[in-house]
XYZ file of N, CA and C in Angstrom:
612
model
N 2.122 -28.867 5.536
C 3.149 -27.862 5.262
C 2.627 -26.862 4.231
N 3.335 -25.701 4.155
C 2.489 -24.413 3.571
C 3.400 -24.716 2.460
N 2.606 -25.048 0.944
C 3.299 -24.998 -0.167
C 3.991 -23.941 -0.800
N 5.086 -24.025 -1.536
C 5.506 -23.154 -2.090
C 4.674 -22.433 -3.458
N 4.008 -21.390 -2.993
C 2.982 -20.698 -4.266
C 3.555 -19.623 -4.801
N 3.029 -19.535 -5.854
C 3.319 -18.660 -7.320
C 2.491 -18.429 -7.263
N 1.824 -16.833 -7.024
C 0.663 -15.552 -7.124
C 0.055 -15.289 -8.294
N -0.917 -15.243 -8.893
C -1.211 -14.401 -9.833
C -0.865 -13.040 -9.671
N -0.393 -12.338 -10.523
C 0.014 -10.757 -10.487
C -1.175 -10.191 -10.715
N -1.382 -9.039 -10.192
C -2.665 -8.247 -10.847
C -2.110 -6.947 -11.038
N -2.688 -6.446 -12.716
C -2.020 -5.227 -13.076
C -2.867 -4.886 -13.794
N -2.941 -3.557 -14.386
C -3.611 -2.852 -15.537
C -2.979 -3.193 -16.849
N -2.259 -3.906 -17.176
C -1.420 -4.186 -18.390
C -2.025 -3.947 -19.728
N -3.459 -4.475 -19.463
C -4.360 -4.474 -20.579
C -4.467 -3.293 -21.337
N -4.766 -2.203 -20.145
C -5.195 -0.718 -20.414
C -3.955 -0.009 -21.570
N -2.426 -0.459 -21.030
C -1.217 0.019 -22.035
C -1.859 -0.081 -23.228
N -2.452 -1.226 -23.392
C -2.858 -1.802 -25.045
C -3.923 -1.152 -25.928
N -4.290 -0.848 -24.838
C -5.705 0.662 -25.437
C -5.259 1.801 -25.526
N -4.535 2.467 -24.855
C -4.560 3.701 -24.954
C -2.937 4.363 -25.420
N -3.176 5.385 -26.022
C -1.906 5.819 -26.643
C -1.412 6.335 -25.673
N 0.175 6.733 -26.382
C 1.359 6.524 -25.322
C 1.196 7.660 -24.897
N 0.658 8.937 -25.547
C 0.552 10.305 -24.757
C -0.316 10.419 -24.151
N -1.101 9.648 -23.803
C -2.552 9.405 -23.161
C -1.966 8.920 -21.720
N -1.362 7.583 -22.314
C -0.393 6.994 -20.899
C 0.421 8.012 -20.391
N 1.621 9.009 -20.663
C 2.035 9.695 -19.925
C 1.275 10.910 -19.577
N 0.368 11.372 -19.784
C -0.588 11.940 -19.173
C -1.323 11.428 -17.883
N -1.618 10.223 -18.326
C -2.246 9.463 -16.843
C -0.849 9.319 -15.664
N 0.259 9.082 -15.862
C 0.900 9.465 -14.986
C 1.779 10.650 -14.400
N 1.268 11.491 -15.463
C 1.649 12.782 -14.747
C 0.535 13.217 -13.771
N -0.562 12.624 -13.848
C -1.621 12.682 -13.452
C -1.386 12.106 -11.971
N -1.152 10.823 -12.018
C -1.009 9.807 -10.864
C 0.508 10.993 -10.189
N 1.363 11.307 -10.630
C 2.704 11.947 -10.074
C 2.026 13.560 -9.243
N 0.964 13.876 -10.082
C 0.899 14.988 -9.378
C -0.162 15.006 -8.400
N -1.057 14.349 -8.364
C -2.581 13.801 -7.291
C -1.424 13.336 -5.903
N -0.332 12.627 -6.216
C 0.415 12.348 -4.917
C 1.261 13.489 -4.256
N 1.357 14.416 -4.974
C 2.004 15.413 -4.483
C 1.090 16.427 -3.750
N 0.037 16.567 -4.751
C -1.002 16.808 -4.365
C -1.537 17.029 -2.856
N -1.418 15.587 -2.498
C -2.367 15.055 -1.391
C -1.484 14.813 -0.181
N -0.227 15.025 -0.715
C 1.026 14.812 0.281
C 0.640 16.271 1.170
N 0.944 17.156 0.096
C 0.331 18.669 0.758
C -0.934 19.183 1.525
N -1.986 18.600 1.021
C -3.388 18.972 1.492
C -4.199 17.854 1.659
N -3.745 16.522 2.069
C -4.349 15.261 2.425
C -5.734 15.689 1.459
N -6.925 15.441 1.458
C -8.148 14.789 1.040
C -9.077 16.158 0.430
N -8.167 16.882 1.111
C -8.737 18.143 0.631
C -8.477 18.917 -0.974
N -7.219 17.778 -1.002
C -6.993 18.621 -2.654
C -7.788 18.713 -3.410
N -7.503 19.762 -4.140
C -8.943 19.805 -5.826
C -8.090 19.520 -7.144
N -8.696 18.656 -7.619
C -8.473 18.313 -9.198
C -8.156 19.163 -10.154
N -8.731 20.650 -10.101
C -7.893 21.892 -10.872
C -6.527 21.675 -10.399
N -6.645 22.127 -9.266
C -5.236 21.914 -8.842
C -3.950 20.915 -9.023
N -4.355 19.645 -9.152
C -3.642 18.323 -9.496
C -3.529 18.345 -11.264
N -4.971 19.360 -11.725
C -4.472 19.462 -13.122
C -3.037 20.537 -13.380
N -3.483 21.420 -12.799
C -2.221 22.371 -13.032
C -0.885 21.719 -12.998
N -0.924 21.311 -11.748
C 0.384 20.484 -11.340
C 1.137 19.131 -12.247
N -0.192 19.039 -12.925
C 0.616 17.798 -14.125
C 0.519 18.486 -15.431
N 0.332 19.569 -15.478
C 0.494 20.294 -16.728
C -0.346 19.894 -17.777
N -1.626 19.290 -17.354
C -2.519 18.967 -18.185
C -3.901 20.109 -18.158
N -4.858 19.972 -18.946
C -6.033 20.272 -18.925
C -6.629 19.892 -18.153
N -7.706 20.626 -17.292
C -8.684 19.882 -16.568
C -9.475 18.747 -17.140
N -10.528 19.504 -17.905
C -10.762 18.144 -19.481
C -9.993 16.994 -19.588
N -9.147 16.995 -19.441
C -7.476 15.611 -19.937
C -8.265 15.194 -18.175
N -7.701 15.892 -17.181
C -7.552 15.041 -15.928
C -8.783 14.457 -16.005
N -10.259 14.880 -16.110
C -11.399 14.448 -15.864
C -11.769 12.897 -17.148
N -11.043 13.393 -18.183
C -11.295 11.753 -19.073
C -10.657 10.497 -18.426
N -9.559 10.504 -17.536
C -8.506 9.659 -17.103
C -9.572 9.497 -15.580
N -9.766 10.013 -15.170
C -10.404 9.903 -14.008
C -11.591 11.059 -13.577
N -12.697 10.100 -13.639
C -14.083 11.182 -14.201
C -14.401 11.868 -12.830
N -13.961 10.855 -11.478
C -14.445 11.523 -10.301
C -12.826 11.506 -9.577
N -12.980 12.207 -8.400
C -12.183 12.436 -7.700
C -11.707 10.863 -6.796
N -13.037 10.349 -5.959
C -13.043 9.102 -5.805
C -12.267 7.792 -6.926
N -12.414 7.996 -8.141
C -11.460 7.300 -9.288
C -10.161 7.668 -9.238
N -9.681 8.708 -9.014
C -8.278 8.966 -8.695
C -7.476 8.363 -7.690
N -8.449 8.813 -6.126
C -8.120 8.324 -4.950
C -8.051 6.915 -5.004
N -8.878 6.015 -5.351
C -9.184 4.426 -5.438
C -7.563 4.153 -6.320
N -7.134 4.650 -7.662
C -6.501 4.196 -8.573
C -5.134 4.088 -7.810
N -4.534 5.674 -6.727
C -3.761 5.771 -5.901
C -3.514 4.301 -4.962
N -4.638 4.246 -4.223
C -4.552 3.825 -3.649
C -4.112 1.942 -4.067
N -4.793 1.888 -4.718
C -4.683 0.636 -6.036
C -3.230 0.257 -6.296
N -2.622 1.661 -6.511
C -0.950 0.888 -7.175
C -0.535 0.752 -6.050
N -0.732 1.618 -4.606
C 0.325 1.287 -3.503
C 0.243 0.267 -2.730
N -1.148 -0.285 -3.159
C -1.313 -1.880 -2.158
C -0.873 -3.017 -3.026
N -0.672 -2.544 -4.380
C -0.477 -3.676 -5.239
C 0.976 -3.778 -5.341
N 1.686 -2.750 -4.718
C 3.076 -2.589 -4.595
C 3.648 -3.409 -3.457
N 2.543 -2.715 -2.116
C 2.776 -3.941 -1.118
C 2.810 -5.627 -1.380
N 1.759 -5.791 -2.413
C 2.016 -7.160 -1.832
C 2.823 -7.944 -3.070
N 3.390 -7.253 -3.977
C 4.500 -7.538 -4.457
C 5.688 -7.959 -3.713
N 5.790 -6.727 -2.819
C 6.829 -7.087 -1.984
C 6.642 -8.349 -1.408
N 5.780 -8.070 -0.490
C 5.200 -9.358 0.492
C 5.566 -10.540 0.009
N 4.607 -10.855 -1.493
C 5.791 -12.201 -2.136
C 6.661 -12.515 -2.373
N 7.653 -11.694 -2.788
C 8.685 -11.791 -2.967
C 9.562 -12.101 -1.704
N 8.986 -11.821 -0.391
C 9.936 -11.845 0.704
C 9.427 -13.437 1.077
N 7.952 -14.172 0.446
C 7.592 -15.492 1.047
C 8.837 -16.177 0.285
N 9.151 -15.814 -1.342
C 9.637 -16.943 -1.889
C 11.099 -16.283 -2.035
N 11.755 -15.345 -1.405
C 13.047 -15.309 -1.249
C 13.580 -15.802 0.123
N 12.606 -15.753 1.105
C 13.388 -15.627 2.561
C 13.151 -17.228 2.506
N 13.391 -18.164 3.206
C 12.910 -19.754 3.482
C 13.148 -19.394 5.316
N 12.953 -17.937 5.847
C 13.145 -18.428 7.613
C 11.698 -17.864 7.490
N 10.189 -18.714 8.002
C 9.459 -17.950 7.986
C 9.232 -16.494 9.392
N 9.960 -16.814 9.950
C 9.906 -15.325 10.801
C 10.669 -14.110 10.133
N 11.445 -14.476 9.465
C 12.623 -13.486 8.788
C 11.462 -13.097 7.842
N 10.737 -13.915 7.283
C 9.703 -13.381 5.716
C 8.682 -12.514 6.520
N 7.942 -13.281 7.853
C 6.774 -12.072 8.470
C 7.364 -10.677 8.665
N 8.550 -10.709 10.049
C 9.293 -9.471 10.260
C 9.628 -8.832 8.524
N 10.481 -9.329 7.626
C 10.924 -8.651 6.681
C 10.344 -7.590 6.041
N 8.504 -8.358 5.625
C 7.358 -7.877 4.880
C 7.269 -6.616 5.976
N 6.765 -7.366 7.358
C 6.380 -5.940 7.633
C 7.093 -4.881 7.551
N 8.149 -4.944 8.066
C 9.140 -3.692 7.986
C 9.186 -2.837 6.982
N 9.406 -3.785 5.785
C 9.349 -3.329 4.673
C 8.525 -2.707 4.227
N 7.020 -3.246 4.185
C 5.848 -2.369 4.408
C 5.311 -0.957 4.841
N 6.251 -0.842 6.269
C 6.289 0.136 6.873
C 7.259 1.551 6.532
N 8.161 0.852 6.082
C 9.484 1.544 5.532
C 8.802 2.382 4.016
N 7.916 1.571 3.385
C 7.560 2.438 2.076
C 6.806 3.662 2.467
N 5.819 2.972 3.799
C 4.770 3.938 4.143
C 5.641 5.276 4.025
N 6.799 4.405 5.148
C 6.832 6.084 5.965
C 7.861 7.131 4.869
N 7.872 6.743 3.541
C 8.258 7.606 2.642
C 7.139 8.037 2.209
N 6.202 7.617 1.829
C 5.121 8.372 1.027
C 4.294 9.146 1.998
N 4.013 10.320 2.211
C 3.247 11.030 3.006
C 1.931 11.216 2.289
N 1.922 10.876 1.459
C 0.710 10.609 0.361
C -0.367 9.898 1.288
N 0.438 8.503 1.277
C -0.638 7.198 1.695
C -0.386 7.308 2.833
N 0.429 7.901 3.601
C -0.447 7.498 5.168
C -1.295 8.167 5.982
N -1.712 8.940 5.370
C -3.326 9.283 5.962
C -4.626 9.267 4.505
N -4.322 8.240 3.558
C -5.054 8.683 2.548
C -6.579 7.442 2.872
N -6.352 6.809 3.405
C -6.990 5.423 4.012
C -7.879 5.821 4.369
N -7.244 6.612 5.519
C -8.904 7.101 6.668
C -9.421 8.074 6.156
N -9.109 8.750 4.565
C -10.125 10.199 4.282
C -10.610 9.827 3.125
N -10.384 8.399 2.851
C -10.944 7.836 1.620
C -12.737 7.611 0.977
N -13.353 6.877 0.570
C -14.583 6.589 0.696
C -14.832 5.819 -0.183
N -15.835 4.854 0.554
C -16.453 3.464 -0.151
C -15.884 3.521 -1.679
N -16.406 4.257 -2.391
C -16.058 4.271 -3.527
C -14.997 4.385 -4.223
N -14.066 4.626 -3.643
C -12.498 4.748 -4.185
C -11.873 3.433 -3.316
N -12.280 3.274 -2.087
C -11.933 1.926 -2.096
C -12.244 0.289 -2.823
N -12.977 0.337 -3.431
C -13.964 -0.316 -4.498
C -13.379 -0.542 -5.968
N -12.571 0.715 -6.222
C -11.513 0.922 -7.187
C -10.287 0.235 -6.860
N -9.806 0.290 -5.523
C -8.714 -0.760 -4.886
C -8.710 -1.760 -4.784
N -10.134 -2.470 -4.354
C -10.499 -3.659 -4.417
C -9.999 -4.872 -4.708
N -9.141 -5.157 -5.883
C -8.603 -5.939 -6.661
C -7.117 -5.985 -6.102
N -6.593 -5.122 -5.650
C -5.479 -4.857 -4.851
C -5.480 -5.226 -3.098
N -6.377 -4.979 -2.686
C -6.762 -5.141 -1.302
C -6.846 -6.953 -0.888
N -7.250 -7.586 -2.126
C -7.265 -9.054 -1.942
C -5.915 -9.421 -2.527
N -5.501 -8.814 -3.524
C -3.900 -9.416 -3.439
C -2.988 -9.174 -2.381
N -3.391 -8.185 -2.011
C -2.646 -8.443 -0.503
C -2.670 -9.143 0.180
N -3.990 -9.336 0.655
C -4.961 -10.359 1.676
C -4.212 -11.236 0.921
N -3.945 -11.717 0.186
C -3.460 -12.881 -0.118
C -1.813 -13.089 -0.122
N -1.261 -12.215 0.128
C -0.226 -12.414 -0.190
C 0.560 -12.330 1.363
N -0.239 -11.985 2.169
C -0.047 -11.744 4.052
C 0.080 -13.214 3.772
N -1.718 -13.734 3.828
C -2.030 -15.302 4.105
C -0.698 -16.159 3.964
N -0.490 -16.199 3.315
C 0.568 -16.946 3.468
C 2.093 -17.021 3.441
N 2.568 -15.563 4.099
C 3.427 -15.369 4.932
C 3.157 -15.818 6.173
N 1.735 -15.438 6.863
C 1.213 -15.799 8.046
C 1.051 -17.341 8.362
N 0.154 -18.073 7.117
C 0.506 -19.312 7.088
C 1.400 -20.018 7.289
N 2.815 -19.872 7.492
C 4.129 -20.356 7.064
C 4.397 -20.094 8.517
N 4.233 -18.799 9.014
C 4.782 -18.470 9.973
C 4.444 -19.319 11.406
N 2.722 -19.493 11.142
C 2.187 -20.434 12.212
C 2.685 -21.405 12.626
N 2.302 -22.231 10.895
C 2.883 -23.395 11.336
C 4.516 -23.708 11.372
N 5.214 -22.472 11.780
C 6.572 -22.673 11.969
C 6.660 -23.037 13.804
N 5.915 -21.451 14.081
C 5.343 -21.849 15.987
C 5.753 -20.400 15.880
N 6.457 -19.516 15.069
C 6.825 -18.523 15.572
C 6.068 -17.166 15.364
N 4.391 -17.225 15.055
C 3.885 -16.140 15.271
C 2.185 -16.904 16.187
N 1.925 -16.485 16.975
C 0.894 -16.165 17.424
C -0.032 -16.988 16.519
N -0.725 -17.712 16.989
C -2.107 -18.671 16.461
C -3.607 -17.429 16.477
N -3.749 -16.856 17.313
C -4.839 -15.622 16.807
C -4.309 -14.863 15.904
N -3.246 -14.505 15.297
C -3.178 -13.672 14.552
C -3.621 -14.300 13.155
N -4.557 -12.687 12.770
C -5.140 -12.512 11.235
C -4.520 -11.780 10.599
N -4.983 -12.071 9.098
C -4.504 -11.088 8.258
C -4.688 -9.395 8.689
N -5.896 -9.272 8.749
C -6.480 -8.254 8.731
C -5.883 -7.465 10.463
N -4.817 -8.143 11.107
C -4.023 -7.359 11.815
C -2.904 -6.509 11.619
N -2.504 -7.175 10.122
C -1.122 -6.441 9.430
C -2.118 -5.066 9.522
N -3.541 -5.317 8.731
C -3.796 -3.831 7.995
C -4.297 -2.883 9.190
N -4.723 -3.268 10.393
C -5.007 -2.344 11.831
C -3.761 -1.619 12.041
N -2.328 -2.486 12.193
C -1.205 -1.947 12.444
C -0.903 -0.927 11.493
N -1.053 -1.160 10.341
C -0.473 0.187 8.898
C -1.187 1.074 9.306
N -2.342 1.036 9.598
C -3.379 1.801 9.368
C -2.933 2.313 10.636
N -2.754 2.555 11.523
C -2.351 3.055 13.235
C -1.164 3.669 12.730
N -0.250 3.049 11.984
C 1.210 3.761 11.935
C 1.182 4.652 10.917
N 0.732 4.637 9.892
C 0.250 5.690 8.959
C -0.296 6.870 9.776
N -1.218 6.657 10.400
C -1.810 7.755 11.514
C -0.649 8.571 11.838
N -0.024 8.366 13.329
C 1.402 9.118 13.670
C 2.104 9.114 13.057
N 2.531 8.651 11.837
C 3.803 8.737 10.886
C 3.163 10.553 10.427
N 1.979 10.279 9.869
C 1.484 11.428 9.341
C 0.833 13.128 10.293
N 0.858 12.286 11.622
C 1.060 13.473 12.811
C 1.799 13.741 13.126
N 3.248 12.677 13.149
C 4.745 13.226 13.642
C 5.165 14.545 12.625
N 4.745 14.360 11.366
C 4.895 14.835 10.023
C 5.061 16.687 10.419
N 3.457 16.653 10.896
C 2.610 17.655 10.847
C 3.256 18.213 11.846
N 3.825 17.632 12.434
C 3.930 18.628 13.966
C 3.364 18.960 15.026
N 1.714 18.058 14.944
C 0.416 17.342 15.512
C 1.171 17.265 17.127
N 2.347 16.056 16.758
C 2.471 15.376 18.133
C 3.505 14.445 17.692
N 4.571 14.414 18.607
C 5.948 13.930 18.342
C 5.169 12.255 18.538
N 6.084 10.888 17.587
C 5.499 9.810 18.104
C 7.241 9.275 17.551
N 7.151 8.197 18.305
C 8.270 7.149 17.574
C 7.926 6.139 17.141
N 7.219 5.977 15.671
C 6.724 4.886 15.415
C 7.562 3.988 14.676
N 8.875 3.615 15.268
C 10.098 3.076 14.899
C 9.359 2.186 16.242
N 9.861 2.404 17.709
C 9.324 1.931 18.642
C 8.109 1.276 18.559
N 7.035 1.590 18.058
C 5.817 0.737 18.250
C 5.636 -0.404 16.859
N 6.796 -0.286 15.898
C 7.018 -1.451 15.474
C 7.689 -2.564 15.940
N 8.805 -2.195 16.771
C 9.254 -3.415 17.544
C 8.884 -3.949 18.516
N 7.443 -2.656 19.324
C 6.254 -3.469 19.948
C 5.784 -4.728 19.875
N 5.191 -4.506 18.194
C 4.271 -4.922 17.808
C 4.625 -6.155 17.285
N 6.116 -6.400 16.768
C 6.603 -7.538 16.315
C 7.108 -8.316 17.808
N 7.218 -7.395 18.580
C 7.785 -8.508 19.795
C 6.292 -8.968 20.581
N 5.369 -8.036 20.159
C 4.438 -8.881 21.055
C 4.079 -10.043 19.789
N 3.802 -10.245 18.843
C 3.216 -11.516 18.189
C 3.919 -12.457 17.868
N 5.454 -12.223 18.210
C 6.455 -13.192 18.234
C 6.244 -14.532 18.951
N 6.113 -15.451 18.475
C 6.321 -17.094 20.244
C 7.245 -17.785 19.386
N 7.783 -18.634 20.277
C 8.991 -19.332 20.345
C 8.344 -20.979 20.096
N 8.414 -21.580 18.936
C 8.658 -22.950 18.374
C 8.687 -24.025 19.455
């Protein structure tokens, strides 16, 4: 039976302790405006620009984050570490494990498709800003595992399914979430979530 686990959290907490408090709200005017940023001009934004927009100095933006790749990675960093917050919270609130798989994902999906930020920020990313995520990317991975775990051995998801299928699916729905956006190409990616949960669904 899949034990009931308690996660390590992973956070920057430390960093509060170093740096002064106008330093800290600088770094998130920083983080507030790089998402607005990028909401507008996906991968293409420039860092003058994200400086303007947080009302800082260029100088200020470049001490907080020396490359552009450090920004993107850090982005990307809080929103997976957000995911799998959730994710736990739905292993050790829900006790139906199909209600906790379906829940997470949805839920998952539901943040995406507010942030126009992150759903195309994935595929214009690079090694190096993902590397910065890193630490986030396995708390996830870990925090699927054993939703998925639970779910198996309940009977009610699919025995091939991996972790690393949640992140194919985000990563696909982020895509058209962010072309429906654009005006690219109409999609209903409401529909290809209940695809996707009815195909990995089996019955106990």
């Amino acid at each position: 039976m899949v034990p009931f686990v308690k996660f390590p959290r992973y956070d920057h907490r430390d960093m509060a302790t170093t740096m002064r408090a106008d330093a800290l709200r600088n770094r998130q005017r920083i983080l507030d405006a790089a998402r607005e940023a990028f909401t507008e001009h996906g991968q293409s934004a420039q860092m003058d620009d994200i400086a303007r927009r947080a009302g800082v100095g260029v100088g200020t933006l470049y001490r907080h984050f020396t490359t552009k790749d450090l920004l993107v990675g850090e982005l990307i960093r809080l929103k997976l570490s957000e995911f799998a917050e959730r994710v736990r919270l739905k292993f050790e609130e829900e006790s139906d494990p199909w209600a906790a798989f379906e829940g997470g994902f949805r839920e998952q999906v539901a943040v995406m498709a507010r942030d126009a930020a992150h759903q195309g920020m994935t595929f214009g990313t690079t090694p190096g800003a993902m590397q910065i995520a890193a630490p986030a990317v396995a708390e996830l991975r870990e925090a699927w595992s054993a939703v998925i775990a639970r779910a198996k051995e309940a009977g009610v998801l699919r025995q091939d399914f991996a972790v690393d299928d949640v992140r194919t699916m985000m990563c696909g729905l982020g895509g058209i979430m962010a072309a429906d956006a654009r005006g690219v190409m109409s999609f209903d990616w409401r529909r290809q979530v209940d695809l996707f949960l009815d195909g990995v669904r089996t019955s106990p």
